Amino acid sequence: MLFRCAAVLLLAIGGSACRTSSPAPASKPSAAAASAAAAARAPERFGSPIDGARKAEPIATVLANPERYQGRPVVVEGRVRRACSRRGCWMELAEASDPKLPGCRVTFKDYGFFVPTDSAGASARVEAELELATLNPASVDHMESEGASFPNKNSDGSAREVRLIASGVELTR
């Protein structure tokens, strides 16, 4: 029954369950297809526009010496390792998806915008202010329930974190 349904579906959309001839030669993509591909690579923008004149720092550089960037605007680039699975109210930025690499949580200024919940894996460019904070155990538990991880939690359940408070985000998938 499943095979017959698949064959009917293929025939209904102009396909064939069995191919008896060789495939048609590949053609050049149309201008519309090329434009659509370029649009697919264009970044999605959230929040305020990012200052294009400011040089972006790799997130690994910022995390290696966060005190240097504390309390001032910085533009960072990295990979979204994970994002809030409920509303997209935070994301974790690292140099790559590898959970062993250092990363930091990005929240959004005044909760004025969120990112898509499926942002993990996207390349990100973020304009933000860096903040060093100690989270209480209840906050750590709440964020872990949304998918965050804190590999260096304190014995009381609290955790120190480097946090970026973003005013603007660009995601490229």
Coordinates of N, CA and C in Angstrom, one line a residue:
M1 N 0.8 -1.2 0.0 CA 0.0 0.0 0.0 C 0.9 1.3 0.0
L2 N 1.9 1.3 0.8 CA 2.8 2.4 0.9 C 3.5 2.7 -0.4
F3 N 4.0 1.6 -1.1 CA 4.6 1.7 -2.4 C 3.6 2.3 -3.4
R4 N 2.4 1.8 -3.4 CA 1.4 2.3 -4.4 C 1.1 3.8 -4.1
C5 N 1.0 4.2 -2.9 CA 0.8 5.6 -2.5 C 2.0 6.5 -3.0
A6 N 3.2 6.0 -2.8 CA 4.4 6.8 -3.3 C 4.4 6.9 -4.8
A7 N 4.0 5.8 -5.5 CA 4.0 5.8 -7.0 C 2.9 6.8 -7.4
V8 N 1.7 6.8 -6.8 CA 0.7 7.7 -7.2 C 1.1 9.2 -6.9
L9 N 1.8 9.4 -5.8 CA 2.3 10.7 -5.5 C 3.3 11.2 -6.5
L10 N 4.2 10.3 -6.9 CA 5.2 10.7 -7.9 C 4.5 11.0 -9.3
L11 N 3.6 10.2 -9.6 CA 2.9 10.4 -10.9 C 2.1 11.7 -10.9
A12 N 1.5 12.0 -9.7 CA 0.7 13.2 -9.5 C 1.5 14.5 -9.7
I13 N 2.8 14.4 -9.3 CA 3.6 15.6 -9.4 C 4.5 15.6 -10.6
G14 N 4.2 14.7 -11.5 CA 4.9 14.6 -12.8 C 6.1 13.7 -12.8
G15 N 6.3 12.9 -11.8 CA 7.5 12.1 -11.8 C 7.1 10.7 -12.2
S16 N 8.0 9.8 -12.0 CA 7.8 8.4 -12.4 C 8.4 7.5 -11.3
A17 N 7.7 6.4 -11.0 CA 8.2 5.5 -10.0 C 9.5 4.8 -10.5
C18 N 9.5 4.6 -11.8 CA 10.7 4.0 -12.5 C 11.2 4.9 -13.6
R19 N 12.5 5.1 -13.7 CA 13.0 5.9 -14.7 C 13.5 5.0 -15.8
T20 N 13.0 5.2 -17.0 CA 13.4 4.4 -18.1 C 14.3 5.1 -19.1
S21 N 14.5 6.4 -18.9 CA 15.4 7.1 -19.8 C 16.4 7.9 -18.9
S22 N 17.5 8.3 -19.5 CA 18.5 9.0 -18.8 C 18.0 10.4 -18.4
P23 N 18.5 11.0 -17.3 CA 18.0 12.3 -16.9 C 18.4 13.4 -17.9
A24 N 17.6 14.4 -17.8 CA 17.9 15.5 -18.7 C 19.2 16.2 -18.3
P25 N 19.9 16.8 -19.3 CA 21.2 17.4 -18.9 C 20.9 18.6 -18.0
A26 N 21.8 18.9 -17.1 CA 21.7 20.0 -16.2 C 21.8 21.3 -17.0
S27 N 21.0 22.3 -16.6 CA 21.0 23.5 -17.3 C 21.5 24.6 -16.3
K28 N 21.9 25.8 -16.9 CA 22.3 26.8 -16.0 C 21.1 27.4 -15.2
P29 N 21.4 27.8 -14.0 CA 20.3 28.3 -13.2 C 19.8 29.6 -13.8
S30 N 18.6 29.8 -13.7 CA 18.0 31.1 -14.2 C 18.4 32.2 -13.3
A31 N 18.2 33.4 -13.8 CA 18.5 34.6 -13.0 C 17.7 34.7 -11.7
A32 N 16.4 34.2 -11.8 CA 15.6 34.2 -10.6 C 16.1 33.2 -9.6
A33 N 16.6 32.0 -10.1 CA 17.1 31.1 -9.2 C 18.4 31.6 -8.5
A34 N 19.2 32.2 -9.3 CA 20.5 32.8 -8.7 C 20.1 33.9 -7.7
S35 N 19.1 34.7 -8.0 CA 18.7 35.8 -7.1 C 18.2 35.1 -5.8
A36 N 17.4 34.1 -5.9 CA 16.8 33.4 -4.7 C 18.0 32.8 -3.9
A37 N 19.0 32.2 -4.5 CA 20.1 31.7 -3.8 C 20.9 32.7 -3.1
A38 N 21.0 33.9 -3.7 CA 21.7 35.0 -3.0 C 20.9 35.5 -1.8
A39 N 19.6 35.6 -2.0 CA 18.7 36.0 -0.9 C 18.8 35.0 0.2
A40 N 18.9 33.7 -0.1 CA 19.0 32.7 1.0 C 20.3 32.9 1.8
R41 N 21.3 33.5 1.2 CA 22.6 33.7 2.0 C 22.6 35.1 2.6
A42 N 21.6 36.0 2.3 CA 21.6 37.3 2.9 C 21.2 37.1 4.4
P43 N 21.9 37.9 5.3 CA 21.6 37.7 6.7 C 20.2 38.2 7.1
E44 N 19.6 37.5 8.1 CA 18.4 37.9 8.7 C 18.8 38.9 9.8
R45 N 18.1 40.0 9.9 CA 18.5 41.0 10.8 C 17.4 41.1 11.9
F46 N 17.9 41.3 13.2 CA 17.0 41.4 14.3 C 17.6 42.6 15.2
G47 N 16.7 43.4 15.7 CA 17.1 44.5 16.5 C 17.6 45.7 15.7
S48 N 18.5 46.5 16.2 CA 19.0 47.6 15.6 C 20.0 47.2 14.5
P49 N 20.2 48.1 13.5 CA 21.3 47.8 12.5 C 22.7 47.8 13.2
I50 N 23.5 46.9 12.7 CA 24.9 46.8 13.3 C 25.8 47.8 12.6
D51 N 26.6 48.5 13.4 CA 27.5 49.5 12.9 C 28.5 48.9 11.9
G52 N 28.4 49.1 10.6 CA 29.3 48.5 9.6 C 30.7 49.0 9.7
A53 N 30.9 50.1 10.3 CA 32.3 50.7 10.4 C 33.1 50.0 11.5
R54 N 32.4 49.4 12.4 CA 33.1 48.8 13.6 C 33.7 47.4 13.1
K55 N 34.9 47.1 13.4 CA 35.6 45.9 13.1 C 35.0 44.8 14.0
A56 N 34.6 43.6 13.4 CA 34.1 42.5 14.2 C 35.3 41.7 14.8
E57 N 35.1 41.3 16.0 CA 36.1 40.5 16.7 C 35.6 39.1 16.7
P58 N 36.4 38.1 16.5 CA 36.0 36.7 16.7 C 35.6 36.5 18.2
I59 N 34.6 35.7 18.4 CA 34.1 35.5 19.7 C 35.2 34.8 20.6
A60 N 36.0 34.0 20.0 CA 37.1 33.4 20.8 C 38.1 34.4 21.4
T61 N 38.3 35.5 20.6 CA 39.2 36.6 21.1 C 38.6 37.3 22.2
V62 N 37.3 37.6 22.2 CA 36.6 38.3 23.2 C 36.5 37.4 24.5
L63 N 36.3 36.1 24.3 CA 36.2 35.2 25.5 C 37.5 35.0 26.2
A64 N 38.6 35.1 25.4 CA 39.9 34.9 26.0 C 40.3 36.0 27.0
N65 N 39.7 37.2 26.8 CA 40.0 38.3 27.7 C 38.7 39.2 27.8
P66 N 37.7 38.7 28.5 CA 36.4 39.5 28.5 C 36.5 40.8 29.3
E67 N 37.4 40.9 30.3 CA 37.5 42.1 31.0 C 37.9 43.3 30.1
R68 N 38.6 43.0 29.1 CA 39.1 44.1 28.1 C 37.8 44.7 27.4
Y69 N 36.8 43.9 27.2 CA 35.6 44.4 26.5 C 34.4 44.8 27.4
Q70 N 34.6 44.6 28.7 CA 33.5 44.8 29.6 C 33.0 46.2 29.6
G71 N 31.6 46.4 29.5 CA 31.0 47.6 29.6 C 31.1 48.5 28.4
R72 N 31.5 48.0 27.3 CA 31.6 48.9 26.1 C 31.0 48.1 24.9
P73 N 30.6 48.8 23.9 CA 30.0 48.1 22.7 C 31.1 47.4 21.9
V74 N 30.8 46.2 21.4 CA 31.7 45.4 20.6 C 30.8 44.7 19.6
V75 N 31.5 44.4 18.4 CA 30.8 43.6 17.4 C 31.6 42.3 17.4
V76 N 30.9 41.2 17.5 CA 31.5 39.9 17.6 C 30.9 39.0 16.5
E77 N 31.7 38.0 16.0 CA 31.2 37.0 15.1 C 31.5 35.7 15.6
G78 N 30.6 34.8 15.3 CA 30.7 33.4 15.8 C 29.6 32.5 15.2
R79 N 29.4 31.4 15.8 CA 28.4 30.4 15.4 C 27.4 30.2 16.5
V80 N 26.2 30.2 16.2 CA 25.1 30.0 17.2 C 25.1 28.5 17.5
R81 N 25.5 28.2 18.8 CA 25.6 26.8 19.2 C 24.2 26.3 19.6
R82 N 23.4 27.1 20.2 CA 22.1 26.8 20.6 C 21.3 28.1 20.9
A83 N 20.0 28.0 20.9 CA 19.1 29.1 21.2 C 18.0 28.6 22.1
C84 N 17.4 29.6 22.8 CA 16.2 29.3 23.6 C 15.2 28.5 22.8
S85 N 14.8 27.3 23.3 CA 13.9 26.5 22.5 C 12.4 26.9 22.7
R86 N 12.2 27.8 23.6 CA 10.8 28.2 23.9 C 10.4 29.5 23.1
R87 N 11.3 30.6 23.2 CA 10.9 31.8 22.5 C 12.0 32.5 21.7
G88 N 13.2 31.9 21.8 CA 14.3 32.6 21.2 C 14.8 33.8 21.9
C89 N 14.6 33.8 23.3 CA 15.0 35.0 24.1 C 16.5 35.0 24.4
W90 N 17.3 34.0 24.1 CA 18.7 34.0 24.2 C 19.3 33.0 23.2
M91 N 20.6 33.2 22.9 CA 21.3 32.2 22.1 C 22.7 32.1 22.7
E92 N 23.4 31.0 22.4 CA 24.7 30.8 22.8 C 25.6 30.9 21.6
L93 N 26.6 31.8 21.7 CA 27.6 32.1 20.7 C 28.9 31.5 21.0
A94 N 29.5 30.8 20.0 CA 30.9 30.2 20.2 C 31.6 30.3 18.8
E95 N 32.8 29.9 18.8 CA 33.5 29.9 17.5 C 33.1 28.8 16.6
A96 N 32.6 27.7 17.2 CA 32.1 26.6 16.4 C 31.0 25.8 17.2
S97 N 30.4 24.8 16.6 CA 29.3 24.1 17.3 C 29.8 23.1 18.4
D98 N 31.1 22.9 18.4 CA 31.7 21.9 19.4 C 31.4 22.4 20.8
P99 N 30.8 21.6 21.7 CA 30.4 22.0 23.0 C 31.7 22.2 23.9
K100 N 32.8 21.7 23.5 CA 34.0 21.8 24.3 C 34.7 23.2 24.2
L101 N 34.3 23.9 23.2 CA 34.9 25.2 23.0 C 34.1 26.2 23.8
P102 N 34.8 27.3 24.3 CA 34.1 28.3 25.1 C 33.1 29.0 24.3
G103 N 32.0 29.4 25.0 CA 30.9 30.1 24.4 C 30.3 31.1 25.4
C104 N 29.4 31.9 25.0 CA 28.7 32.8 25.9 C 27.3 33.0 25.5
R105 N 26.5 33.4 26.4 CA 25.1 33.6 26.2 C 24.9 35.0 25.7
V106 N 24.0 35.1 24.7 CA 23.6 36.4 24.2 C 22.1 36.7 24.5
T107 N 21.8 37.8 25.2 CA 20.4 38.1 25.4 C 20.2 39.4 24.6
F108 N 19.0 39.9 24.6 CA 18.6 41.0 23.7 C 18.2 42.2 24.5
K109 N 18.7 43.3 24.2 CA 18.5 44.6 24.9 C 17.1 44.8 25.2
D110 N 16.7 45.0 26.5 CA 15.4 45.3 26.9 C 14.3 44.2 26.4
Y111 N 14.8 43.0 26.1 CA 13.9 42.0 25.5 C 13.1 42.6 24.3
G112 N 13.8 43.5 23.6 CA 13.1 44.2 22.4 C 13.0 43.4 21.2
F113 N 13.7 42.3 21.1 CA 13.6 41.4 20.0 C 14.1 40.0 20.4
F114 N 13.7 39.0 19.7 CA 14.2 37.6 19.9 C 14.7 37.1 18.5
V115 N 15.4 35.9 18.6 CA 15.8 35.3 17.4 C 15.0 34.0 17.2
P116 N 15.0 33.4 16.0 CA 14.3 32.2 15.8 C 14.8 31.1 16.7
T117 N 13.9 30.2 17.1 CA 14.2 29.1 18.0 C 15.1 28.1 17.3
D118 N 15.1 28.1 16.0 CA 15.9 27.2 15.2 C 17.2 27.8 14.7
S119 N 17.8 28.8 15.4 CA 19.0 29.5 15.0 C 20.3 28.7 15.1
A120 N 20.3 27.6 15.9 CA 21.5 26.8 16.1 C 22.1 26.5 14.7
G121 N 23.4 26.7 14.6 CA 24.1 26.3 13.4 C 24.3 27.5 12.5
A122 N 23.6 28.6 12.7 CA 23.8 29.8 11.9 C 25.1 30.6 12.3
S123 N 25.6 31.3 11.3 CA 26.7 32.2 11.6 C 26.1 33.5 12.1
A124 N 26.7 34.1 13.1 CA 26.1 35.3 13.7 C 27.1 36.4 13.7
R125 N 26.6 37.6 13.6 CA 27.3 38.8 13.8 C 26.5 39.6 14.8
V126 N 27.1 40.0 15.9 CA 26.3 40.6 17.0 C 26.9 41.9 17.5
E127 N 26.1 42.9 17.6 CA 26.6 44.1 18.2 C 26.0 44.1 19.6
A128 N 26.9 44.2 20.6 CA 26.4 44.1 22.0 C 27.4 44.8 23.0
E129 N 26.9 44.8 24.2 CA 27.7 45.2 25.3 C 28.0 44.0 26.2
L130 N 29.3 43.8 26.5 CA 29.7 42.6 27.3 C 29.5 42.9 28.8
E131 N 29.0 41.9 29.5 CA 28.7 42.0 30.9 C 29.2 40.7 31.5
L132 N 29.9 40.8 32.7 CA 30.3 39.7 33.5 C 29.3 39.6 34.6
A133 N 28.7 38.4 34.9 CA 27.7 38.3 35.9 C 27.8 36.9 36.6
T134 N 27.2 36.9 37.8 CA 27.1 35.6 38.5 C 25.6 35.3 38.6
L135 N 25.2 34.2 38.0 CA 23.7 33.8 38.0 C 23.4 33.0 39.3
N136 N 22.3 33.3 39.9 CA 21.9 32.5 41.0 C 21.4 31.1 40.6
P137 N 21.3 30.2 41.5 CA 21.0 28.8 41.1 C 19.6 28.7 40.4
A138 N 18.6 29.5 40.8 CA 17.3 29.4 40.2 C 17.4 29.8 38.7
S139 N 18.2 30.9 38.4 CA 18.4 31.3 37.0 C 19.1 30.3 36.2
V140 N 20.1 29.6 36.8 CA 20.8 28.6 36.1 C 19.9 27.4 35.8
D141 N 19.1 27.0 36.7 CA 18.1 25.9 36.5 C 17.1 26.3 35.4
H142 N 16.6 27.5 35.4 CA 15.7 27.9 34.4 C 16.3 27.9 33.0
M143 N 17.5 28.4 32.9 CA 18.1 28.4 31.6 C 18.5 27.0 31.1
E144 N 18.9 26.2 32.0 CA 19.2 24.8 31.6 C 17.9 24.1 31.1
S145 N 16.8 24.4 31.7 CA 15.5 23.8 31.2 C 15.2 24.3 29.8
E146 N 15.8 25.4 29.4 CA 15.6 25.9 28.0 C 16.7 25.5 27.0
G147 N 17.6 24.7 27.5 CA 18.7 24.2 26.7 C 20.1 24.7 26.9
A148 N 20.2 25.7 27.8 CA 21.6 26.3 28.1 C 22.4 25.2 28.9
S149 N 23.7 25.4 28.9 CA 24.6 24.6 29.7 C 25.6 25.5 30.4
F150 N 26.0 25.1 31.6 CA 27.0 25.8 32.4 C 28.0 24.8 32.9
P151 N 29.0 24.6 32.1 CA 30.0 23.5 32.5 C 30.8 23.8 33.7
N152 N 30.9 25.1 34.2 CA 31.7 25.4 35.4 C 30.8 26.0 36.5
K153 N 29.7 25.3 36.8 CA 28.8 25.7 37.9 C 29.6 25.7 39.2
N154 N 29.2 26.6 40.1 CA 29.7 26.6 41.4 C 29.0 25.5 42.3
S155 N 29.6 25.2 43.4 CA 29.0 24.1 44.2 C 27.6 24.4 44.7
D156 N 27.3 25.7 44.8 CA 25.9 26.1 45.3 C 24.9 26.1 44.1
G157 N 25.3 25.8 42.9 CA 24.5 25.8 41.7 C 24.5 27.1 40.9
S158 N 25.1 28.1 41.5 CA 25.3 29.4 40.7 C 26.3 29.2 39.7
A159 N 26.4 30.2 38.8 CA 27.5 30.1 37.7 C 27.9 31.5 37.3
R160 N 29.2 31.7 37.1 CA 29.7 33.0 36.5 C 29.6 32.9 35.0
E161 N 29.1 33.9 34.4 CA 29.0 33.9 32.9 C 29.5 35.2 32.3
V162 N 30.0 35.1 31.1 CA 30.2 36.2 30.2 C 28.9 36.3 29.4
R163 N 28.3 37.5 29.4 CA 27.1 37.6 28.7 C 27.2 38.8 27.7
L164 N 26.6 38.7 26.6 CA 26.5 39.8 25.6 C 25.1 40.3 25.6
I165 N 24.9 41.6 25.8 CA 23.5 42.2 25.7 C 23.5 42.8 24.3
A166 N 22.8 42.1 23.4 CA 22.8 42.6 22.0 C 21.8 43.6 21.7
S167 N 22.2 44.6 20.9 CA 21.3 45.6 20.4 C 20.9 45.3 18.9
G168 N 21.8 44.4 18.3 CA 21.5 44.0 16.9 C 22.2 42.7 16.6
V169 N 21.5 41.9 15.8 CA 22.0 40.5 15.4 C 21.7 40.3 14.0
E170 N 22.7 39.7 13.3 CA 22.6 39.3 11.9 C 22.9 37.8 11.9
L171 N 22.0 37.0 11.4 CA 22.2 35.5 11.3 C 22.2 35.2 9.8
T172 N 23.2 34.4 9.4 CA 23.3 33.8 8.1 C 23.3 32.3 8.2
R173 N 22.4 31.8 7.4 CA 22.3 30.3 7.4 C 22.8 29.7 6.1

